[in-house]
Coordinates of C-alpha atoms in Angstrom, one line a residue:
Chain A
M1 CA 134.9 79.0 107.4
S2 CA 134.8 76.7 110.4
L3 CA 133.7 78.4 113.6
A4 CA 134.6 75.4 115.8
R5 CA 136.6 76.7 118.8
T6 CA 139.8 74.9 119.5
Q7 CA 140.6 74.0 123.1
R8 CA 144.3 74.8 123.4
S9 CA 146.7 73.0 125.6
E10 CA 149.8 75.1 124.7
P11 CA 149.7 78.9 124.8
A12 CA 149.2 80.4 121.3
E13 CA 152.2 82.1 119.6
L14 CA 151.3 85.7 118.8
D15 CA 153.5 87.9 116.6
S16 CA 153.7 91.7 116.8
A17 CA 150.8 92.2 114.3
D18 CA 148.5 89.9 116.3
R19 CA 149.3 91.8 119.5
R20 CA 148.7 95.2 117.8
I21 CA 145.3 93.9 116.6
I22 CA 144.2 92.5 120.0
N23 CA 145.3 95.6 121.9
R24 CA 143.8 98.0 119.4
L25 CA 140.4 96.2 119.2
Q26 CA 140.0 96.0 123.0
D27 CA 139.5 99.7 122.7
G28 CA 136.5 99.3 120.4
L29 CA 135.7 99.7 116.7
P30 CA 134.8 103.0 115.0
L31 CA 131.2 103.2 113.8
V32 CA 132.1 103.9 110.1
E33 CA 131.1 102.1 106.9
S34 CA 134.5 100.3 106.6
P35 CA 135.7 100.0 110.2
Y36 CA 138.2 97.3 109.6
A37 CA 140.0 99.4 106.9
A38 CA 140.1 102.3 109.4
V39 CA 141.6 100.1 112.2
A40 CA 144.0 98.4 109.8
A41 CA 145.4 101.8 108.7
E42 CA 146.0 102.8 112.3
I43 CA 148.1 99.7 113.0
S44 CA 150.0 99.5 109.7
L45 CA 148.2 96.5 108.2
S46 CA 146.1 96.0 105.1
E47 CA 142.3 95.5 105.6
G48 CA 142.6 92.0 104.1
E49 CA 145.4 91.0 106.5
L50 CA 143.5 92.3 109.5
L51 CA 140.4 90.3 108.6
Y52 CA 142.4 87.2 107.9
R53 CA 144.2 87.4 111.2
L54 CA 141.1 88.1 113.2
E55 CA 139.4 85.1 111.7
R56 CA 142.5 82.9 112.5
L57 CA 142.6 84.2 116.1
L58 CA 138.9 83.3 116.6
E59 CA 139.4 79.8 115.0
D60 CA 142.5 79.2 117.1
G61 CA 140.6 80.0 120.3
V62 CA 142.8 83.0 121.3
L63 CA 139.7 85.2 121.0
S64 CA 136.3 83.9 122.1
R65 CA 134.2 86.6 120.5
F66 CA 134.3 89.9 118.5
G67 CA 131.2 92.0 118.8
P68 CA 129.2 94.2 121.2
M69 CA 130.1 94.3 124.9
Y70 CA 126.9 94.8 126.8
H71 CA 126.3 96.8 129.9
A72 CA 124.7 94.2 132.2
E73 CA 122.8 96.6 134.5
R74 CA 121.4 98.6 131.5
L75 CA 120.1 95.3 130.1
G76 CA 117.9 95.3 133.2
G77 CA 119.7 92.5 134.9
G78 CA 121.5 92.2 138.3
L79 CA 125.2 91.5 138.7
T80 CA 127.3 91.0 141.8
L81 CA 130.4 89.4 143.2
A82 CA 129.9 87.2 146.2
A83 CA 132.2 85.1 148.5
L84 CA 131.9 82.2 150.9
E85 CA 134.0 80.8 153.7
V86 CA 133.9 77.1 152.9
P87 CA 135.2 74.5 155.4
E88 CA 137.9 72.5 153.6
A89 CA 136.2 69.2 154.2
D90 CA 133.0 70.5 152.6
F91 CA 134.5 72.1 149.5
E92 CA 133.2 69.6 147.0
R93 CA 129.7 69.6 148.3
V94 CA 129.5 73.4 148.4
T95 CA 131.0 73.7 144.9
A96 CA 128.4 71.4 143.5
A97 CA 125.6 73.2 145.4
V98 CA 126.7 76.7 144.2
N99 CA 127.4 75.7 140.6
A100 CA 123.9 74.2 140.4
F101 CA 122.5 77.7 140.3
P102 CA 122.2 78.9 136.7
E103 CA 122.8 82.5 137.9
V104 CA 126.3 81.6 138.9
A105 CA 128.5 82.8 136.0
H106 CA 132.0 82.3 137.3
N107 CA 133.3 80.5 140.4
Y108 CA 136.9 80.6 141.5
R109 CA 138.7 79.1 144.5
R110 CA 141.0 81.7 145.9
E111 CA 143.7 81.9 148.6
H112 CA 141.9 83.4 151.6
R113 CA 139.6 82.5 154.5
L114 CA 136.9 83.6 152.1
N115 CA 137.9 80.9 149.7
M116 CA 135.1 80.7 147.1
W117 CA 134.3 83.7 144.9
F118 CA 131.6 83.7 142.3
V119 CA 129.8 86.2 140.0
L120 CA 126.0 86.2 140.0
A121 CA 124.1 87.4 137.0
T122 CA 120.3 87.6 137.2
E123 CA 117.5 88.8 135.0
T124 CA 116.4 91.5 137.4
P125 CA 118.3 93.3 140.2
E126 CA 115.7 92.2 142.8
R127 CA 116.5 88.5 142.0
I128 CA 120.1 88.9 143.4
D129 CA 118.8 88.9 147.0
E130 CA 116.6 85.9 146.3
V131 CA 119.4 83.8 144.8
I132 CA 121.7 84.7 147.7
A133 CA 119.1 83.6 150.2
A134 CA 118.7 80.3 148.2
I135 CA 122.5 79.7 148.1
E136 CA 122.7 80.3 151.9
A137 CA 119.8 77.8 152.4
A138 CA 121.5 75.2 150.1
T139 CA 125.0 75.5 151.6
G140 CA 124.3 76.5 155.2
L141 CA 126.9 79.3 154.8
T142 CA 126.8 83.1 154.9
V143 CA 127.1 84.7 151.5
F144 CA 129.2 87.9 151.5
N145 CA 127.6 90.1 148.8
M146 CA 130.0 92.6 147.2
P147 CA 128.2 94.5 144.4
K148 CA 130.1 97.0 142.5
Q149 CA 129.7 100.5 143.9
E150 CA 131.9 102.4 141.6
E151 CA 133.7 101.4 138.4
F152 CA 137.1 102.8 137.5
H153 CA 137.6 102.5 133.7
V154 CA 140.7 100.8 132.5
R155 CA 141.8 101.5 128.9
L156 CA 143.0 98.0 127.9
H157 CA 141.3 95.1 129.6
L158 CA 144.2 92.8 129.0
P159 CA 147.3 94.1 127.3
V160 CA 149.1 91.4 125.3
Chain B
M1 CA 119.5 84.3 131.2
N2 CA 118.3 84.0 127.6
S3 CA 115.2 86.1 128.0
L4 CA 117.5 89.0 128.7
S5 CA 117.5 89.7 125.0
M6 CA 113.8 90.8 125.2
T7 CA 114.3 93.2 128.1
F8 CA 116.7 95.2 126.1
I9 CA 114.3 96.3 123.4
S10 CA 111.2 98.3 124.3
P11 CA 107.9 97.4 122.7
L12 CA 108.1 100.6 120.7
E13 CA 111.2 99.6 118.8
D14 CA 110.6 98.0 115.5
S15 CA 111.1 94.4 114.6
A16 CA 114.0 95.2 112.2
A17 CA 115.9 96.6 115.2
Q18 CA 115.1 93.5 117.2
R19 CA 116.5 91.4 114.3
L20 CA 119.6 93.5 114.3
R21 CA 120.0 93.0 118.0
A22 CA 119.7 89.2 117.7
L23 CA 122.3 89.2 114.8
L24 CA 124.7 91.4 116.7
E25 CA 124.7 89.0 119.7
R26 CA 126.4 86.4 117.4
G27 CA 129.3 88.8 116.8
L28 CA 130.2 91.3 114.1
P29 CA 130.7 89.9 110.6
L30 CA 134.3 89.7 109.5
T31 CA 133.9 91.4 106.2
A32 CA 134.9 94.8 104.7
R33 CA 131.4 96.3 105.2
P34 CA 130.1 94.5 108.3
W35 CA 127.2 97.0 108.8
Q36 CA 126.1 96.5 105.2
A37 CA 126.1 92.7 105.7
L38 CA 123.9 93.1 108.8
A39 CA 121.7 95.6 107.0
E40 CA 120.9 93.1 104.2
Q41 CA 120.0 90.4 106.8
C42 CA 117.5 92.6 108.8
G43 CA 116.0 94.7 106.0
M44 CA 117.6 98.1 106.8
S45 CA 120.0 100.4 105.1
E46 CA 123.6 100.5 106.2
G47 CA 123.0 104.0 107.6
E48 CA 120.1 102.8 109.7
V49 CA 122.2 100.0 111.2
L50 CA 124.9 102.4 112.1
A51 CA 122.3 104.8 113.6
W52 CA 120.9 102.1 115.8
V53 CA 124.3 100.9 117.0
E54 CA 125.3 104.5 117.7
R55 CA 122.1 105.0 119.7
W56 CA 122.6 101.8 121.7
Q57 CA 126.2 102.9 122.5
R58 CA 125.1 106.4 123.4
E59 CA 122.4 105.0 125.7
G60 CA 125.0 102.7 127.3
L61 CA 123.3 99.4 126.4
I62 CA 126.4 98.5 124.4
K63 CA 129.7 99.7 126.0
R64 CA 131.6 99.3 122.7
M65 CA 132.4 96.8 119.9
G66 CA 135.2 94.8 121.3
L67 CA 136.9 91.5 121.6
V68 CA 137.2 88.9 124.3
V69 CA 140.6 87.4 124.9
K70 CA 140.8 83.8 126.2
H71 CA 143.4 84.2 129.0
H72 CA 144.2 80.5 129.0
A73 CA 145.0 80.4 125.3
L74 CA 147.6 83.1 125.8
G75 CA 149.3 81.3 128.6
I76 CA 147.9 83.7 131.2
R77 CA 147.5 81.4 134.2
A78 CA 148.0 83.7 137.1
N79 CA 144.9 85.6 138.0
A80 CA 145.2 87.8 141.1
M81 CA 142.5 89.7 142.8
V82 CA 144.2 92.5 144.8
V83 CA 142.1 94.0 147.5
W84 CA 142.8 97.2 149.4
D85 CA 141.5 98.8 152.6
L86 CA 141.4 102.5 151.8
P87 CA 140.0 105.4 153.8
D88 CA 136.5 106.2 152.4
D89 CA 137.6 109.7 151.4
T90 CA 140.5 108.5 149.2
V91 CA 139.2 105.3 147.8
S92 CA 137.7 106.8 144.6
E93 CA 140.9 108.8 143.8
V94 CA 143.1 105.8 144.3
G95 CA 140.7 103.7 142.2
R96 CA 141.1 106.1 139.3
R97 CA 144.9 106.0 139.6
L98 CA 145.0 102.2 139.8
A99 CA 142.8 101.9 136.7
E100 CA 145.4 103.8 134.8
E101 CA 148.2 101.3 135.7
P102 CA 148.8 99.1 132.6
A103 CA 148.9 95.9 134.6
V104 CA 145.4 96.5 136.1
T105 CA 142.7 95.0 133.9
L106 CA 139.6 95.7 136.1
C107 CA 139.1 98.0 139.1
Y108 CA 136.0 98.4 141.3
R109 CA 134.9 99.9 144.6
R110 CA 132.9 97.3 146.6
P111 CA 131.5 97.3 150.2
R112 CA 133.4 96.2 153.3
H113 CA 131.9 93.5 155.5
L114 CA 133.4 94.3 158.9
P115 CA 134.9 92.6 160.8
D116 CA 135.4 89.8 158.3
W117 CA 136.3 91.8 155.3
P118 CA 137.8 95.3 155.6
Y119 CA 138.7 95.8 151.9
N120 CA 136.8 98.3 149.7
L121 CA 138.8 98.5 146.5
F122 CA 139.3 95.5 144.2
C123 CA 141.5 95.3 141.1
M124 CA 142.6 92.4 138.9
I125 CA 146.1 91.7 137.6
H126 CA 146.7 88.9 135.2
G127 CA 150.0 87.4 134.1
T128 CA 151.8 84.3 132.9
R129 CA 153.3 83.6 136.3
R130 CA 152.8 84.5 139.9
E131 CA 156.2 86.1 140.3
R132 CA 155.4 88.5 137.4
V133 CA 152.1 89.5 138.9
L134 CA 153.7 90.1 142.3
A135 CA 156.5 92.1 140.7
A136 CA 153.9 94.2 138.8
L137 CA 152.1 94.8 142.1
D138 CA 155.3 95.9 143.8
D139 CA 155.9 98.5 141.1
I140 CA 152.3 99.8 141.5
V141 CA 152.6 100.0 145.3
R142 CA 155.9 102.0 144.9
R143 CA 154.7 104.2 142.1
Q144 CA 151.4 105.1 143.8
A145 CA 152.9 105.3 147.3
L146 CA 150.5 102.8 148.7
Q147 CA 153.1 101.1 151.1
E148 CA 151.0 102.1 154.2
I149 CA 147.7 100.8 152.8
P150 CA 146.7 97.3 154.0
H151 CA 146.2 95.0 151.0
R152 CA 145.9 91.3 150.1
V153 CA 146.6 89.3 147.0
L154 CA 144.1 86.5 146.4
F155 CA 145.4 84.3 143.6
S156 CA 142.9 81.9 142.0
L157 CA 143.7 78.3 142.6
K158 CA 141.0 76.8 140.4
A159 CA 138.1 77.8 138.2
Y160 CA 135.1 75.7 138.9
K161 CA 132.8 77.4 136.5
Q162 CA 133.4 79.8 133.6
C163 CA 130.3 80.5 131.5
G164 CA 130.6 82.2 128.2
G165 CA 127.0 83.0 127.3
R166 CA 125.9 85.3 124.6
Y167 CA 126.1 88.3 126.8
T168 CA 129.7 89.4 127.2
R169 CA 130.3 90.9 130.5
E170 CA 133.5 92.3 131.9
E171 CA 133.0 91.5 135.5
Q172 CA 135.1 88.4 135.4
T173 CA 136.8 88.6 138.7

């Protein structure tokens, strides 16, 4: 089995069984000896078909991973969302400066006066403040730190 | 970030459990008895593997076994962060209600930064096109009677960095 991930240019075509699999497995897998058989029965597939389709969805690059979802804070790390107001003329320089930090996990340009939004993931909670100070020094801009204060649980993370 | 794997296990946990942790980070085997397959690779019984995973889930280290969907591969190009300025005494209740909306894929309370940033509730809505995301938001505003609540939609224009990493996190705003 090849695990090479395909970089797709066209959206993948999913049939109804693929959608049932993705939506059901976003909810987790039961901790039983034959978990795939249990899930397959719930969504009217055979165990073999479920495994075959899961493997194909991974190979096709529709799914990036199937396995444990970790709780970042309980791993002992720090996690936050932060934003910058970047002057348009400076956008390229600031992007390079921010992305150079290995703690920056995602960085999106968004439509607002605060136009750069990134996630910081650090090995310890204390390190968040140090990295923010370093980003402020490297960019000359004020970092708006917006750590999660309360999480509201959604059932499906991305219904398809 | 790679040394995070060691902070997870206390020194008292045995080395077989550490091997199990390392194997799990690569994903769950796609085979009829995945726990048995892991058990053979780390020198435990299938029951012991299940007991460890159950314990890690109970302790909250692992949220659940789950899958990560590649938005782009499904044609999901519109990614909207919707932010709301709610009174402090209703923000939690509204957050819980928004999280129950099928279109909302993440929902968090975060701090305001006055005067620049008055918003204290953040949710994500994904969709194939902007019009669909905005239509879904209109439905939510009507259903939840949020017409009077100041809010903004921040679509993403470009992703400059998207790290995968072995540690799957859900904070992908």
